[in-house]
Tab-separated table of C-alpha atoms in Angstrom:
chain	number	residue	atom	x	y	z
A	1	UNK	CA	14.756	2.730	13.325
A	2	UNK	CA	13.158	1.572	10.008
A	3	UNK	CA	13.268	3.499	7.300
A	4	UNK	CA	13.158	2.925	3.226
A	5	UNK	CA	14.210	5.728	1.177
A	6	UNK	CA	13.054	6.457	-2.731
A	7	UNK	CA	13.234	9.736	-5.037
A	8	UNK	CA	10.199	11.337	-4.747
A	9	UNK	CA	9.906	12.144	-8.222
A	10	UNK	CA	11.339	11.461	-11.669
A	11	UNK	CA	11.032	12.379	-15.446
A	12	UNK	CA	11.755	10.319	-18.277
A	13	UNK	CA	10.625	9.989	-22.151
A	14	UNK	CA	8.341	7.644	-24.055
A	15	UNK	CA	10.019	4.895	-25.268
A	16	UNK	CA	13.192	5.283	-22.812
A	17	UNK	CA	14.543	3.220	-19.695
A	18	UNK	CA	14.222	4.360	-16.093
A	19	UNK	CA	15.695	2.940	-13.018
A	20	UNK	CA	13.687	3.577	-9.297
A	21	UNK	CA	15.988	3.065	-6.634
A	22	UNK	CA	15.077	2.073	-3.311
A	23	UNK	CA	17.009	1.455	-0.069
A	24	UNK	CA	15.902	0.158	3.324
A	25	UNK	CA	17.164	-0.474	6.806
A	26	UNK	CA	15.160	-2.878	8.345
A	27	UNK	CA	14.968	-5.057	11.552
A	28	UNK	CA	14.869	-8.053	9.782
A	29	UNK	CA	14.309	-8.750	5.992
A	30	UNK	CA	11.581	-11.107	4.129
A	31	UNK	CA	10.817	-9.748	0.997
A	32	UNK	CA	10.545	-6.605	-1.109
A	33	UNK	CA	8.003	-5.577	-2.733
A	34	UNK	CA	6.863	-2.565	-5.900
A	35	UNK	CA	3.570	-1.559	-6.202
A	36	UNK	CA	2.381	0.842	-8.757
A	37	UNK	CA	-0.364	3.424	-7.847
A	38	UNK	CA	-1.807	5.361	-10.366
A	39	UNK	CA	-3.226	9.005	-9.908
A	40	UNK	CA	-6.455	8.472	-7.908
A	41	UNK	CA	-6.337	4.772	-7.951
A	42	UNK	CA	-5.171	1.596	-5.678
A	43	UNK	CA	-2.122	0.044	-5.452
A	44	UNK	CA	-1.290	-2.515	-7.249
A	45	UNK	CA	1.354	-6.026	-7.112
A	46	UNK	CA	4.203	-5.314	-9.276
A	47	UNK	CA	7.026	-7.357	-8.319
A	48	UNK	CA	8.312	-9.560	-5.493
A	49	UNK	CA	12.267	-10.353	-4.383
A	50	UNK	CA	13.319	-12.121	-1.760
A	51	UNK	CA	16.481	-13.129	-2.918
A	52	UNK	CA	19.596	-11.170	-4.411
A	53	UNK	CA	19.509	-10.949	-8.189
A	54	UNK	CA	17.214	-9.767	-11.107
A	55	UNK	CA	13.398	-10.974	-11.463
A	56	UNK	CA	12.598	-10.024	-15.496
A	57	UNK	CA	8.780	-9.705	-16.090
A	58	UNK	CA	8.225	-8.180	-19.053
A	59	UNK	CA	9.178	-4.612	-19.901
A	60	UNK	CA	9.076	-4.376	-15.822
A	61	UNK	CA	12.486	-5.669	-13.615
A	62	UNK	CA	13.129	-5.691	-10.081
A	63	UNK	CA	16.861	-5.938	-8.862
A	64	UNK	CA	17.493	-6.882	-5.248
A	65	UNK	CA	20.481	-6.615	-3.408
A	66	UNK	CA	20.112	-8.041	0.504
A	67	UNK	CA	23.458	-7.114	2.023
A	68	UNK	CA	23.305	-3.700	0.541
A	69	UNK	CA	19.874	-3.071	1.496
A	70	UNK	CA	18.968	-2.187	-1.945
A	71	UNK	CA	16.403	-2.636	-4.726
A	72	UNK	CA	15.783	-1.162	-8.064
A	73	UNK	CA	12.400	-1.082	-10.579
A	74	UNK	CA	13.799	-0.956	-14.232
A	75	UNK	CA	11.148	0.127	-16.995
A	76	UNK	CA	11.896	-0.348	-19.973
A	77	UNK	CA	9.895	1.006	-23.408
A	78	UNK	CA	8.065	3.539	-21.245
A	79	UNK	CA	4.730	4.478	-22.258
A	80	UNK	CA	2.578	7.084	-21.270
A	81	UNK	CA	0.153	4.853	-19.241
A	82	UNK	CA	3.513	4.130	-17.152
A	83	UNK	CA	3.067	7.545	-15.191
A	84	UNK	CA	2.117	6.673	-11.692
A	85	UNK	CA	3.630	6.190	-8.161
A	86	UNK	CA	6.437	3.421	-7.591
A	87	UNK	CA	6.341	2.383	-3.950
A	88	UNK	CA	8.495	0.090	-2.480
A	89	UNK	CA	7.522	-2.039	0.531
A	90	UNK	CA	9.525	-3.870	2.732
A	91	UNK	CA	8.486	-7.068	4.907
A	92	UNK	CA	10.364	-6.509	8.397
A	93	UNK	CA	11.135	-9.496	10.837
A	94	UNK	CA	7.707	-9.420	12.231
A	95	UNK	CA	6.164	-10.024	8.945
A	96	UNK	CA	4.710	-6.138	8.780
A	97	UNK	CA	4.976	-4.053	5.905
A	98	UNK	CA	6.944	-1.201	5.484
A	99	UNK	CA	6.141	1.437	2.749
A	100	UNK	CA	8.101	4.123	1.066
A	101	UNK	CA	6.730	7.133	0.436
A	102	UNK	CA	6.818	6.316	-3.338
A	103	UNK	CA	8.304	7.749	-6.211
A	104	UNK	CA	6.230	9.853	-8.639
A	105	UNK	CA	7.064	8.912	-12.687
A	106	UNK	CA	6.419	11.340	-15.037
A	107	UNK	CA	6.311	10.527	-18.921
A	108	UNK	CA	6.968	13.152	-21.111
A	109	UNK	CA	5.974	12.121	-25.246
B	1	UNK	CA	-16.616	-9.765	-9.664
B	2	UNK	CA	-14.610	-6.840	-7.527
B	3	UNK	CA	-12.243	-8.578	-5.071
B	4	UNK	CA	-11.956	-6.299	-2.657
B	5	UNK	CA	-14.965	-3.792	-2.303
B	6	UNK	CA	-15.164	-0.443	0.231
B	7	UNK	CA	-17.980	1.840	0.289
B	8	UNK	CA	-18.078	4.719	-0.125
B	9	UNK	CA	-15.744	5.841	-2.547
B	10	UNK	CA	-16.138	9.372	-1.611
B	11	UNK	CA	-17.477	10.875	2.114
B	12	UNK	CA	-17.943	14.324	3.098
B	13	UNK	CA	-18.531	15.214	6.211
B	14	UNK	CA	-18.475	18.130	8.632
B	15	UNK	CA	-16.045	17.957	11.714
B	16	UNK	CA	-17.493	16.231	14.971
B	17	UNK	CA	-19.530	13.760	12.915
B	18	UNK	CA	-19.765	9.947	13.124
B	19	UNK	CA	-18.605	8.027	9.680
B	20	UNK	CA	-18.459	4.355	8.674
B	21	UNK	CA	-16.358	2.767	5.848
B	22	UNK	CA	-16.912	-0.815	5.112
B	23	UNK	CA	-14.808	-3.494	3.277
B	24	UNK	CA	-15.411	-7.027	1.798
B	25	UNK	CA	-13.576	-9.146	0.147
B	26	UNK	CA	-14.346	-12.355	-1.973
B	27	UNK	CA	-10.622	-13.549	-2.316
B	28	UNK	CA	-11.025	-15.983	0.287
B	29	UNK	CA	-8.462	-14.525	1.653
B	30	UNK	CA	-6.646	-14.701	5.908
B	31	UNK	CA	-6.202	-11.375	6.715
B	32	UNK	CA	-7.493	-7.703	6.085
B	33	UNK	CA	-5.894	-4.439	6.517
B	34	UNK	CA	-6.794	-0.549	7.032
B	35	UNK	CA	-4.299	2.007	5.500
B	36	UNK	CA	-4.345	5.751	5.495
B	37	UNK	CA	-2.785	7.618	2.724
B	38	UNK	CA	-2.716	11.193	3.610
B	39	UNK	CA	-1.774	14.178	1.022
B	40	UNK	CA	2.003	13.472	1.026
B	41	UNK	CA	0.932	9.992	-1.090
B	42	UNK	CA	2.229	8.173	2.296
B	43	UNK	CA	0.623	4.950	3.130
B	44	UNK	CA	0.121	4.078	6.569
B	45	UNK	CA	-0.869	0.915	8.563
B	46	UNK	CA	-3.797	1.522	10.873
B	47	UNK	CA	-4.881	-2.319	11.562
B	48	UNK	CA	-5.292	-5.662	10.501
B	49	UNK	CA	-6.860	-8.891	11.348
B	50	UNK	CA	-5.998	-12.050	10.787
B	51	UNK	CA	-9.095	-14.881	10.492
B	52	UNK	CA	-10.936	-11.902	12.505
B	53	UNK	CA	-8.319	-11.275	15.016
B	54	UNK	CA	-6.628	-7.827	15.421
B	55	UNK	CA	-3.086	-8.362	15.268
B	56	UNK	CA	-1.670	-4.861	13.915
B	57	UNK	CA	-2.848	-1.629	16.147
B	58	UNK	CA	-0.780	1.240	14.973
B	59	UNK	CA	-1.002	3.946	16.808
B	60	UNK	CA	-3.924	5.130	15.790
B	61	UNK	CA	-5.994	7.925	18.227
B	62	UNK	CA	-8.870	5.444	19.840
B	63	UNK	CA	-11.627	7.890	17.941
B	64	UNK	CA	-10.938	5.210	15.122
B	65	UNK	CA	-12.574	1.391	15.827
B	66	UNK	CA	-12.143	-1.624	13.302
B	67	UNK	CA	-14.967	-4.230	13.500
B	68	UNK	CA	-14.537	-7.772	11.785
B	69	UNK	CA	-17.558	-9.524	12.054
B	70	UNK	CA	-16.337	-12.504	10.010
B	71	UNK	CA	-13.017	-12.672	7.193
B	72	UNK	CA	-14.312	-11.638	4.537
B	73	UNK	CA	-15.172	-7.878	6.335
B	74	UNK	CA	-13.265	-5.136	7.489
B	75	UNK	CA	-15.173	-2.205	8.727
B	76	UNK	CA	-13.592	1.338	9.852
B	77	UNK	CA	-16.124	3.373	12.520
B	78	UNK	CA	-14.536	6.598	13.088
B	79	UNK	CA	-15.986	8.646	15.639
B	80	UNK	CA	-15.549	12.934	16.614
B	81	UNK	CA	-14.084	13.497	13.387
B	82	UNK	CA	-11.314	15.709	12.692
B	83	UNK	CA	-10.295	18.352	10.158
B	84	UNK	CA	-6.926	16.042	10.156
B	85	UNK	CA	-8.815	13.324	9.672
B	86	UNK	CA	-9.349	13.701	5.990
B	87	UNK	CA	-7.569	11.371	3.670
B	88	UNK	CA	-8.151	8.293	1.343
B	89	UNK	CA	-8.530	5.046	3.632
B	90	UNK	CA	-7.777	1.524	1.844
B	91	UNK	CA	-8.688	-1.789	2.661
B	92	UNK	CA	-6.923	-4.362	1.694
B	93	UNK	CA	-6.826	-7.960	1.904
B	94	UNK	CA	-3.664	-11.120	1.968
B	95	UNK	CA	-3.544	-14.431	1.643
B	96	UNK	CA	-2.031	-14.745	4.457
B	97	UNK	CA	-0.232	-13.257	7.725
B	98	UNK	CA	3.150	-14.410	8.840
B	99	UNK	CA	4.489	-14.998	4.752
B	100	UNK	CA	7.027	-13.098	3.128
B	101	UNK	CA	5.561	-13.543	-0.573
B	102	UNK	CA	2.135	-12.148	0.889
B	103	UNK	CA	0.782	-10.266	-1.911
B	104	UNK	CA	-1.585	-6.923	-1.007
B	105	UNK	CA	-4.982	-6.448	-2.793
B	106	UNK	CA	-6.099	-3.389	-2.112
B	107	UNK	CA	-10.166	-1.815	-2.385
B	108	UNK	CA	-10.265	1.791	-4.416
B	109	UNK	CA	-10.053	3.885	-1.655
B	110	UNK	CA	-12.579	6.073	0.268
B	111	UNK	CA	-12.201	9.868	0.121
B	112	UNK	CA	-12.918	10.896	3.397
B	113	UNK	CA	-13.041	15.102	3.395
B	114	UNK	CA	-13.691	16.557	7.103
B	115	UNK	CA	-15.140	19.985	6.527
């Protein structure tokens, strides 16, 4: 089956770097996505890979890894407005999305 | 402007009751989605169209009917509704179907609480 695993929950300081892990095993592979979801709010576009390597946007860094199935979201400089949901989303052979059941952040000061 | 738009935000309802959600979107955008995200923060396809044309069905009980009466709208008619029913439902809208690098915009949500 399909299935994309993430910690459901993580604590880290203000200021600090945190890593999200996420790994998948899809039928097919053709991109990976993070969204960020705060408390009560939509999702929103974070980062696309679709090939292996890092893609650097700002303090926010997505890590991709194809024939390990794996991806990571790399904060760095948290701040407090960082706490929210990480999901990670996978798009499968048939071009359908494939969610995680997120990882919650939590920012301590 | 708000690109993609769903009213209501919030819906309360009792159980056995009829309830509509509707979504727009001014992206100019292919394709439009329905997700569930129940308590556990899971989101979950339900349907989407593509240039008004369902082409995603989950399994989804038939008590639940999308309408697209042109792109830009997405409505949700669910019918008989159940206490299991409750959760926040989010439309969304892509470029595209069929692309990897097919970025999601999603609405705000709607609340829907079966009493």
């Amino acid at each position: 089956g399909q299935n994309i695993d993430q910690p459901t929950e993580m604590t880290a300081t203000e200021g600090a770097i945190v890593q999200i892990n996420c790994t998948y095993q899809t039928s097919g592979f053709n991109g990976l996505f993070w969204y960020q979801q705060h408390a009560g709010e939509a999702p929103t576009f974070l980062s696309y890979n679709v090939l292996d390597g890092l893609e650097e946007k700002g303090r926010f860094s997505s890590f991709l890894s194809r024939s390990k199935g794996y991806s990571y979201l790399l904060l760095k400089e948290l701040q407090m407005k960082d706490s929210a949901s990480y999901l990670c989303a996978v798009i499968g052979s048939n071009y359908q999305l494939i969610w995680g059941a997120g990882t919650k952040l939590i920012i301590k000061p | 402007d708000t690109a993609v738009s769903q009213t209501p935000k919030y819906l309360v309802t009792q159980m056995g009751n009829d309830k509509s959600i509707k979504c727009e979107q001014n992206l100019g955008h292919d394709t439009m989605y329905w997700y569930k995200q129940d308590s556990k923060k899971f989101l979950k396809i339900m349907f989407s169209y593509n240039n008004k044309e369902l082409i995603i069905n989950e399994t989804v009980p038939n008590r639940f009917s999308p309408k697209s009466p042109d792109k830009a709208h997405l409505n949700l008619h669910i019918n008989s509704l159940e206490l299991g029913d409750s959760a926040v439902y989010f439309c969304a809208s892509s470029p595209v179907w069929g692309s990897g690098a097919n970025v999601l915009t999603f609405g705000a949500g709607s609340r829907l609480t079966v009493l």
